[in-house]
Every structure is written in C-alpha cells, then in structure tokens.
C-alpha cells in the first residue's frame, strides 16, 4: 500500500542519548515534514523539506536535525534527547510545497525520554 | 504570531444530529482549505478539502463551505455516527511563510449513541 512508513512505532530513550526517527514514502512526493504532537498544543512543525537536497526550520527546530538525501527518505535525528522531547512524532508528505494539496501522514512514533 | 482558529474546541452531539466546526484564517490570498480527522491513537487523515473557486463541496455525510470574504471555512457532518468521534483539524497557508501551512488547534467531537 502506497504511503508513508515511520519507524520505530514507539521508543523509550534515556536522556542524553541520540536517536534517529525514520520516515520513508513511496508516493514520489517532493515535500516532506516532521511534526510533533503534544496534548493541548496541536501539531507543531519541527523541520521540513520542499525537495530532495533542501531542508528548512519549522516552529520548534531546536534539538532536532534532518537530512533529505533523496526523495523517499526524511530522517529526524535527536542529538542528545531531553525529557521535553517526549511526544508523538508524525512525518508527512505532500506532492509539492505549493500548499495546493493535502498532507499524507505516517502512523507516528511515540517517543518517551526518561 | 499568526494562527488559525477553530471553534468550538470541544463538541458533543447525539447520534444522528449534525455537527459544525468553524475555522478562521488570516491570509486573504489562501486558496486551498483542508480538513483532517484524527481518531484516538491514529494518524491525521485528510477527509475533505475545498479550493477557493467553489463555495461548497460535499462527500456523502460531510461537507465543507467557504466564505472567503469573512476568511473562514466550516466542516459540516450530518447524521453523525459514533465512528465520527475524533479530533478534527483545519489547516490554512501561512501568511508569513510562502511554503508552510498552519494547523488549527483541533476540535474534539464526541458522538453520543
């Protein structure tokens, strides 16, 4: 089934450790996004990529980094996790960055930093 | 900062009744307006969208209406069923960033059997 695959589904991570959340799509979408969702705070954009080879900062980028080496993959890395990064992380994609299309979301990664 | 407002934040209706959620945006140049449904523990999913060249769009029991003059669009769900219980998000283009959208804070809909 076409769509976005995220891994892992959930993870418990010790504070100070690093981790990479994986995101792969097979729809050949140019634009990809990473959001975090916290209760009462809705969906907040962390980083985005309008096309392979380019990335940009969203609303809450501190403590996170991304890369976009090809069209399909958009990993999110936490260099040194802190408890405030406990959240549900969603990867999303769109055909392009024109804002003329809806987003397709992955199933999410539930991360707990202890 | 800019934001997208949704009202109400919570909504409880009896099964079979209608539900309406309103979304207000700020960028008058916006021309694409989606609604997403997120069931508990699941991902947000696009359920309906509308472009600025039409005032209303329907898909079975759901519809979206757009008022560009007032800068708001609304989600209408008729003959609600328990499986409509979810959080609904609207989204609109950012006024300050040409390539970003802003999600509304969400409306939690409960359909009481």
mmCIF file of C-alpha atoms in Angstrom:
data_model
loop_
_atom_site.group_PDB
_atom_site.id
_atom_site.type_symbol
_atom_site.label_atom_id
_atom_site.label_comp_id
_atom_site.label_asym_id
_atom_site.label_seq_id
_atom_site.Cartn_x
_atom_site.Cartn_y
_atom_site.Cartn_z
ATOM 1 C CA UNK A 1 0.000 0.000 0.000
ATOM 2 C CA UNK A 2 1.384 3.373 -1.012
ATOM 3 C CA UNK A 3 2.025 5.819 1.761
ATOM 4 C CA UNK A 4 4.457 6.801 4.480
ATOM 5 C CA UNK A 5 6.245 4.380 6.766
ATOM 6 C CA UNK A 6 7.642 5.509 10.102
ATOM 7 C CA UNK A 7 9.891 3.538 12.423
ATOM 8 C CA UNK A 8 10.029 2.738 15.220
ATOM 9 C CA UNK A 9 6.405 2.748 16.358
ATOM 10 C CA UNK A 10 7.460 3.607 19.862
ATOM 11 C CA UNK A 11 10.658 4.037 21.824
ATOM 12 C CA UNK A 12 11.829 4.706 25.341
ATOM 13 C CA UNK A 13 15.079 6.657 25.294
ATOM 14 C CA UNK A 14 17.441 7.629 28.071
ATOM 15 C CA UNK A 15 18.112 11.341 28.370
ATOM 16 C CA UNK A 16 21.359 12.323 26.673
ATOM 17 C CA UNK A 17 21.203 9.519 24.117
ATOM 18 C CA UNK A 18 20.799 10.130 20.410
ATOM 19 C CA UNK A 19 18.169 8.645 18.179
ATOM 20 C CA UNK A 20 17.025 8.772 14.565
ATOM 21 C CA UNK A 21 13.365 8.509 13.658
ATOM 22 C CA UNK A 22 12.929 7.056 10.190
ATOM 23 C CA UNK A 23 10.425 8.163 7.562
ATOM 24 C CA UNK A 24 10.061 6.716 4.059
ATOM 25 C CA UNK A 25 7.434 7.450 1.427
ATOM 26 C CA UNK A 26 6.735 5.749 -1.883
ATOM 27 C CA UNK A 27 4.482 8.354 -3.476
ATOM 28 C CA UNK A 28 7.317 10.378 -5.062
ATOM 29 C CA UNK A 29 6.170 13.427 -3.118
ATOM 30 C CA UNK A 30 8.586 16.333 -3.232
ATOM 31 C CA UNK A 31 7.689 17.952 0.090
ATOM 32 C CA UNK A 32 8.109 16.250 3.463
ATOM 33 C CA UNK A 33 7.555 17.417 7.028
ATOM 34 C CA UNK A 34 8.151 16.445 10.623
ATOM 35 C CA UNK A 35 5.594 17.405 13.288
ATOM 36 C CA UNK A 36 5.388 16.772 16.980
ATOM 37 C CA UNK A 37 2.026 16.454 18.676
ATOM 38 C CA UNK A 38 1.590 17.163 22.355
ATOM 39 C CA UNK A 39 -1.668 17.227 24.262
ATOM 40 C CA UNK A 40 -3.170 20.690 24.113
ATOM 41 C CA UNK A 41 -0.554 22.004 21.679
ATOM 42 C CA UNK A 42 -1.759 20.554 18.400
ATOM 43 C CA UNK A 43 0.629 19.829 15.530
ATOM 44 C CA UNK A 44 3.858 21.804 15.591
ATOM 45 C CA UNK A 45 6.271 21.814 12.656
ATOM 46 C CA UNK A 46 9.849 20.821 13.511
ATOM 47 C CA UNK A 47 11.601 20.749 10.136
ATOM 48 C CA UNK A 48 10.566 20.470 6.528
ATOM 49 C CA UNK A 49 11.972 19.773 3.075
ATOM 50 C CA UNK A 50 10.470 21.186 -0.108
ATOM 51 C CA UNK A 51 12.542 18.904 -2.339
ATOM 52 C CA UNK A 52 15.439 16.474 -2.143
ATOM 53 C CA UNK A 53 18.629 18.224 -1.075
ATOM 54 C CA UNK A 54 16.914 21.087 0.755
ATOM 55 C CA UNK A 55 15.658 21.464 4.329
ATOM 56 C CA UNK A 56 14.206 24.240 6.454
ATOM 57 C CA UNK A 57 13.380 25.022 10.051
ATOM 58 C CA UNK A 58 9.869 24.958 11.347
ATOM 59 C CA UNK A 59 8.302 26.303 14.516
ATOM 60 C CA UNK A 60 10.228 24.161 17.038
ATOM 61 C CA UNK A 61 13.542 23.071 15.457
ATOM 62 C CA UNK A 62 15.867 23.234 18.483
ATOM 63 C CA UNK A 63 17.386 19.888 19.433
ATOM 64 C CA UNK A 64 16.465 18.260 16.116
ATOM 65 C CA UNK A 65 18.162 17.864 12.751
ATOM 66 C CA UNK A 66 17.056 16.432 9.417
ATOM 67 C CA UNK A 67 18.519 15.434 6.079
ATOM 68 C CA UNK A 68 16.986 14.803 2.665
ATOM 69 C CA UNK A 69 19.463 12.855 0.587
ATOM 70 C CA UNK A 70 16.770 11.528 -1.770
ATOM 71 C CA UNK A 71 13.065 11.931 -2.495
ATOM 72 C CA UNK A 72 11.859 8.988 -0.435
ATOM 73 C CA UNK A 73 13.619 9.341 2.932
ATOM 74 C CA UNK A 74 13.463 12.090 5.549
ATOM 75 C CA UNK A 75 15.035 11.023 8.860
ATOM 76 C CA UNK A 76 14.763 13.105 12.032
ATOM 77 C CA UNK A 77 17.655 12.982 14.498
ATOM 78 C CA UNK A 78 17.702 13.916 18.165
ATOM 79 C CA UNK A 79 21.358 14.501 19.008
ATOM 80 C CA UNK A 80 21.017 14.473 22.800
ATOM 81 C CA UNK A 81 17.494 13.712 23.963
ATOM 82 C CA UNK A 82 15.830 15.647 26.783
ATOM 83 C CA UNK A 83 12.572 14.827 28.604
ATOM 84 C CA UNK A 84 10.773 17.745 26.916
ATOM 85 C CA UNK A 85 11.171 15.888 23.637
ATOM 86 C CA UNK A 86 8.737 13.258 24.877
ATOM 87 C CA UNK A 87 5.992 13.420 22.266
ATOM 88 C CA UNK A 88 4.318 11.734 19.332
ATOM 89 C CA UNK A 89 6.178 12.462 16.110
ATOM 90 C CA UNK A 90 4.453 12.433 12.741
ATOM 91 C CA UNK A 91 6.112 12.508 9.357
ATOM 92 C CA UNK A 92 4.018 13.872 6.491
ATOM 93 C CA UNK A 93 4.357 14.476 2.782
ATOM 94 C CA UNK A 94 2.715 16.455 0.009
ATOM 95 C CA UNK A 95 3.159 16.382 -3.792
ATOM 96 C CA UNK A 96 4.876 19.770 -3.590
ATOM 97 C CA UNK A 97 5.232 22.828 -1.356
ATOM 98 C CA UNK A 98 2.628 24.885 -3.207
ATOM 99 C CA UNK A 99 0.081 24.397 -0.391
ATOM 100 C CA UNK A 100 -2.437 23.319 -3.006
ATOM 101 C CA UNK A 101 -2.558 19.721 -1.770
ATOM 102 C CA UNK A 102 -3.343 17.942 1.449
ATOM 103 C CA UNK A 103 -0.801 16.099 3.533
ATOM 104 C CA UNK A 104 -0.398 12.336 3.917
ATOM 105 C CA UNK A 105 0.743 11.410 7.415
ATOM 106 C CA UNK A 106 2.687 8.435 8.684
ATOM 107 C CA UNK A 107 1.388 6.395 11.603
ATOM 108 C CA UNK A 108 3.628 8.185 14.086
ATOM 109 C CA UNK A 109 6.413 7.396 16.545
ATOM 110 C CA UNK A 110 5.665 7.650 20.240
ATOM 111 C CA UNK A 111 8.873 8.709 21.988
ATOM 112 C CA UNK A 112 9.404 8.794 25.731
ATOM 113 C CA UNK A 113 12.604 10.344 27.057
ATOM 114 C CA UNK A 114 13.415 9.355 30.629
ATOM 115 C CA UNK B 1 2.041 35.455 15.719
ATOM 116 C CA UNK B 2 -0.352 34.239 13.077
ATOM 117 C CA UNK B 3 -2.682 31.433 13.875
ATOM 118 C CA UNK B 4 -5.639 29.508 12.614
ATOM 119 C CA UNK B 5 -8.603 29.462 14.945
ATOM 120 C CA UNK B 6 -11.126 26.671 15.351
ATOM 121 C CA UNK B 7 -14.441 26.791 17.157
ATOM 122 C CA UNK B 8 -15.634 25.088 19.185
ATOM 123 C CA UNK B 9 -12.714 23.334 20.862
ATOM 124 C CA UNK B 10 -14.995 20.533 22.008
ATOM 125 C CA UNK B 11 -18.362 19.418 20.678
ATOM 126 C CA UNK B 12 -20.726 16.768 21.915
ATOM 127 C CA UNK B 13 -23.756 15.708 19.846
ATOM 128 C CA UNK B 14 -26.352 12.986 19.913
ATOM 129 C CA UNK B 15 -26.066 10.294 17.272
ATOM 130 C CA UNK B 16 -27.999 11.365 14.195
ATOM 131 C CA UNK B 17 -27.613 15.095 14.851
ATOM 132 C CA UNK B 18 -25.429 17.436 12.807
ATOM 133 C CA UNK B 19 -22.062 18.902 13.799
ATOM 134 C CA UNK B 20 -20.443 22.081 12.514
ATOM 135 C CA UNK B 21 -16.849 23.175 13.122
ATOM 136 C CA UNK B 22 -15.605 26.578 12.005
ATOM 137 C CA UNK B 23 -12.066 27.552 11.039
ATOM 138 C CA UNK B 24 -10.846 31.135 10.689
ATOM 139 C CA UNK B 25 -7.646 32.038 8.831
ATOM 140 C CA UNK B 26 -5.701 35.226 8.240
ATOM 141 C CA UNK B 27 -4.167 35.142 4.756
ATOM 142 C CA UNK B 28 -6.667 36.502 2.245
ATOM 143 C CA UNK B 29 -4.588 35.006 -0.594
ATOM 144 C CA UNK B 30 -5.233 31.459 0.648
ATOM 145 C CA UNK B 31 -6.950 29.227 -1.880
ATOM 146 C CA UNK B 32 -6.785 25.658 -0.545
ATOM 147 C CA UNK B 33 -8.554 24.564 2.645
ATOM 148 C CA UNK B 34 -8.357 21.007 4.012
ATOM 149 C CA UNK B 35 -9.918 19.224 6.959
ATOM 150 C CA UNK B 36 -8.253 16.322 8.741
ATOM 151 C CA UNK B 37 -9.706 13.701 11.082
ATOM 152 C CA UNK B 38 -7.608 12.097 13.794
ATOM 153 C CA UNK B 39 -9.047 9.169 15.688
ATOM 154 C CA UNK B 40 -7.615 8.378 19.089
ATOM 155 C CA UNK B 41 -4.115 6.947 18.764
ATOM 156 C CA UNK B 42 -4.126 7.216 14.972
ATOM 157 C CA UNK B 43 -2.626 9.498 12.370
ATOM 158 C CA UNK B 44 -4.397 12.601 10.991
ATOM 159 C CA UNK B 45 -6.128 11.806 7.705
ATOM 160 C CA UNK B 46 -7.401 14.185 5.050
ATOM 161 C CA UNK B 47 -11.172 13.817 4.811
ATOM 162 C CA UNK B 48 -12.253 16.712 2.613
ATOM 163 C CA UNK B 49 -10.821 19.853 1.064
ATOM 164 C CA UNK B 50 -12.049 22.841 -0.905
ATOM 165 C CA UNK B 51 -10.451 25.294 -3.279
ATOM 166 C CA UNK B 52 -11.318 28.968 -3.422
ATOM 167 C CA UNK B 53 -13.110 28.775 -6.746
ATOM 168 C CA UNK B 54 -16.081 26.977 -5.156
ATOM 169 C CA UNK B 55 -18.219 27.807 -2.145
ATOM 170 C CA UNK B 56 -19.192 24.308 -1.069
ATOM 171 C CA UNK B 57 -18.116 20.725 -1.541
ATOM 172 C CA UNK B 58 -19.887 17.574 -0.366
ATOM 173 C CA UNK B 59 -18.818 13.980 0.098
ATOM 174 C CA UNK B 60 -21.609 11.801 1.451
ATOM 175 C CA UNK B 61 -22.278 12.949 5.032
ATOM 176 C CA UNK B 62 -19.523 15.566 5.181
ATOM 177 C CA UNK B 63 -19.349 18.939 3.521
ATOM 178 C CA UNK B 64 -17.121 21.984 3.629
ATOM 179 C CA UNK B 65 -18.279 25.547 2.998
ATOM 180 C CA UNK B 66 -16.040 28.525 2.343
ATOM 181 C CA UNK B 67 -16.592 32.218 2.973
ATOM 182 C CA UNK B 68 -13.566 33.998 1.511
ATOM 183 C CA UNK B 69 -14.852 37.454 2.398
ATOM 184 C CA UNK B 70 -15.052 36.584 6.071
ATOM 185 C CA UNK B 71 -11.958 34.332 5.859
ATOM 186 C CA UNK B 72 -13.498 31.244 7.351
ATOM 187 C CA UNK B 73 -14.461 27.767 6.269
ATOM 188 C CA UNK B 74 -16.587 25.192 8.039
ATOM 189 C CA UNK B 75 -16.866 21.416 8.269
ATOM 190 C CA UNK B 76 -20.403 20.032 8.351
ATOM 191 C CA UNK B 77 -21.155 16.454 9.373
ATOM 192 C CA UNK B 78 -24.742 15.283 9.017
ATOM 193 C CA UNK B 79 -26.397 12.204 10.533
ATOM 194 C CA UNK B 80 -23.473 11.770 12.912
ATOM 195 C CA UNK B 81 -22.416 8.276 13.940
ATOM 196 C CA UNK B 82 -20.233 7.090 16.842
ATOM 197 C CA UNK B 83 -17.355 6.480 14.423
ATOM 198 C CA UNK B 84 -17.308 10.217 13.675
ATOM 199 C CA UNK B 85 -15.924 10.743 17.195
ATOM 200 C CA UNK B 86 -12.407 12.127 16.700
ATOM 201 C CA UNK B 87 -10.348 15.305 16.720
ATOM 202 C CA UNK B 88 -10.770 17.410 13.594
ATOM 203 C CA UNK B 89 -8.088 19.820 12.366
ATOM 204 C CA UNK B 90 -8.293 22.502 9.743
ATOM 205 C CA UNK B 91 -5.242 23.957 8.013
ATOM 206 C CA UNK B 92 -4.541 27.140 6.075
ATOM 207 C CA UNK B 93 -1.487 28.626 4.366
ATOM 208 C CA UNK B 94 0.864 30.690 6.470
ATOM 209 C CA UNK B 95 0.684 34.412 5.790
ATOM 210 C CA UNK B 96 4.358 34.915 6.613
ATOM 211 C CA UNK B 97 5.994 31.842 5.056
ATOM 212 C CA UNK B 98 5.299 31.051 1.423
ATOM 213 C CA UNK B 99 5.771 27.315 1.821
ATOM 214 C CA UNK B 100 4.157 26.453 5.182
ATOM 215 C CA UNK B 101 0.688 25.722 6.437
ATOM 216 C CA UNK B 102 -0.704 26.373 9.881
ATOM 217 C CA UNK B 103 -2.878 23.766 11.572
ATOM 218 C CA UNK B 104 -5.739 24.777 13.787
ATOM 219 C CA UNK B 105 -5.687 23.612 17.421
ATOM 220 C CA UNK B 106 -8.271 20.917 16.787
ATOM 221 C CA UNK B 107 -11.889 20.245 17.738
ATOM 222 C CA UNK B 108 -12.731 17.167 19.763
ATOM 223 C CA UNK B 109 -16.060 15.754 18.575
ATOM 224 C CA UNK B 110 -17.932 13.203 20.661
ATOM 225 C CA UNK B 111 -20.986 11.484 19.208
ATOM 226 C CA UNK B 112 -23.162 10.018 21.926
ATOM 227 C CA UNK B 113 -25.018 6.835 20.940
#
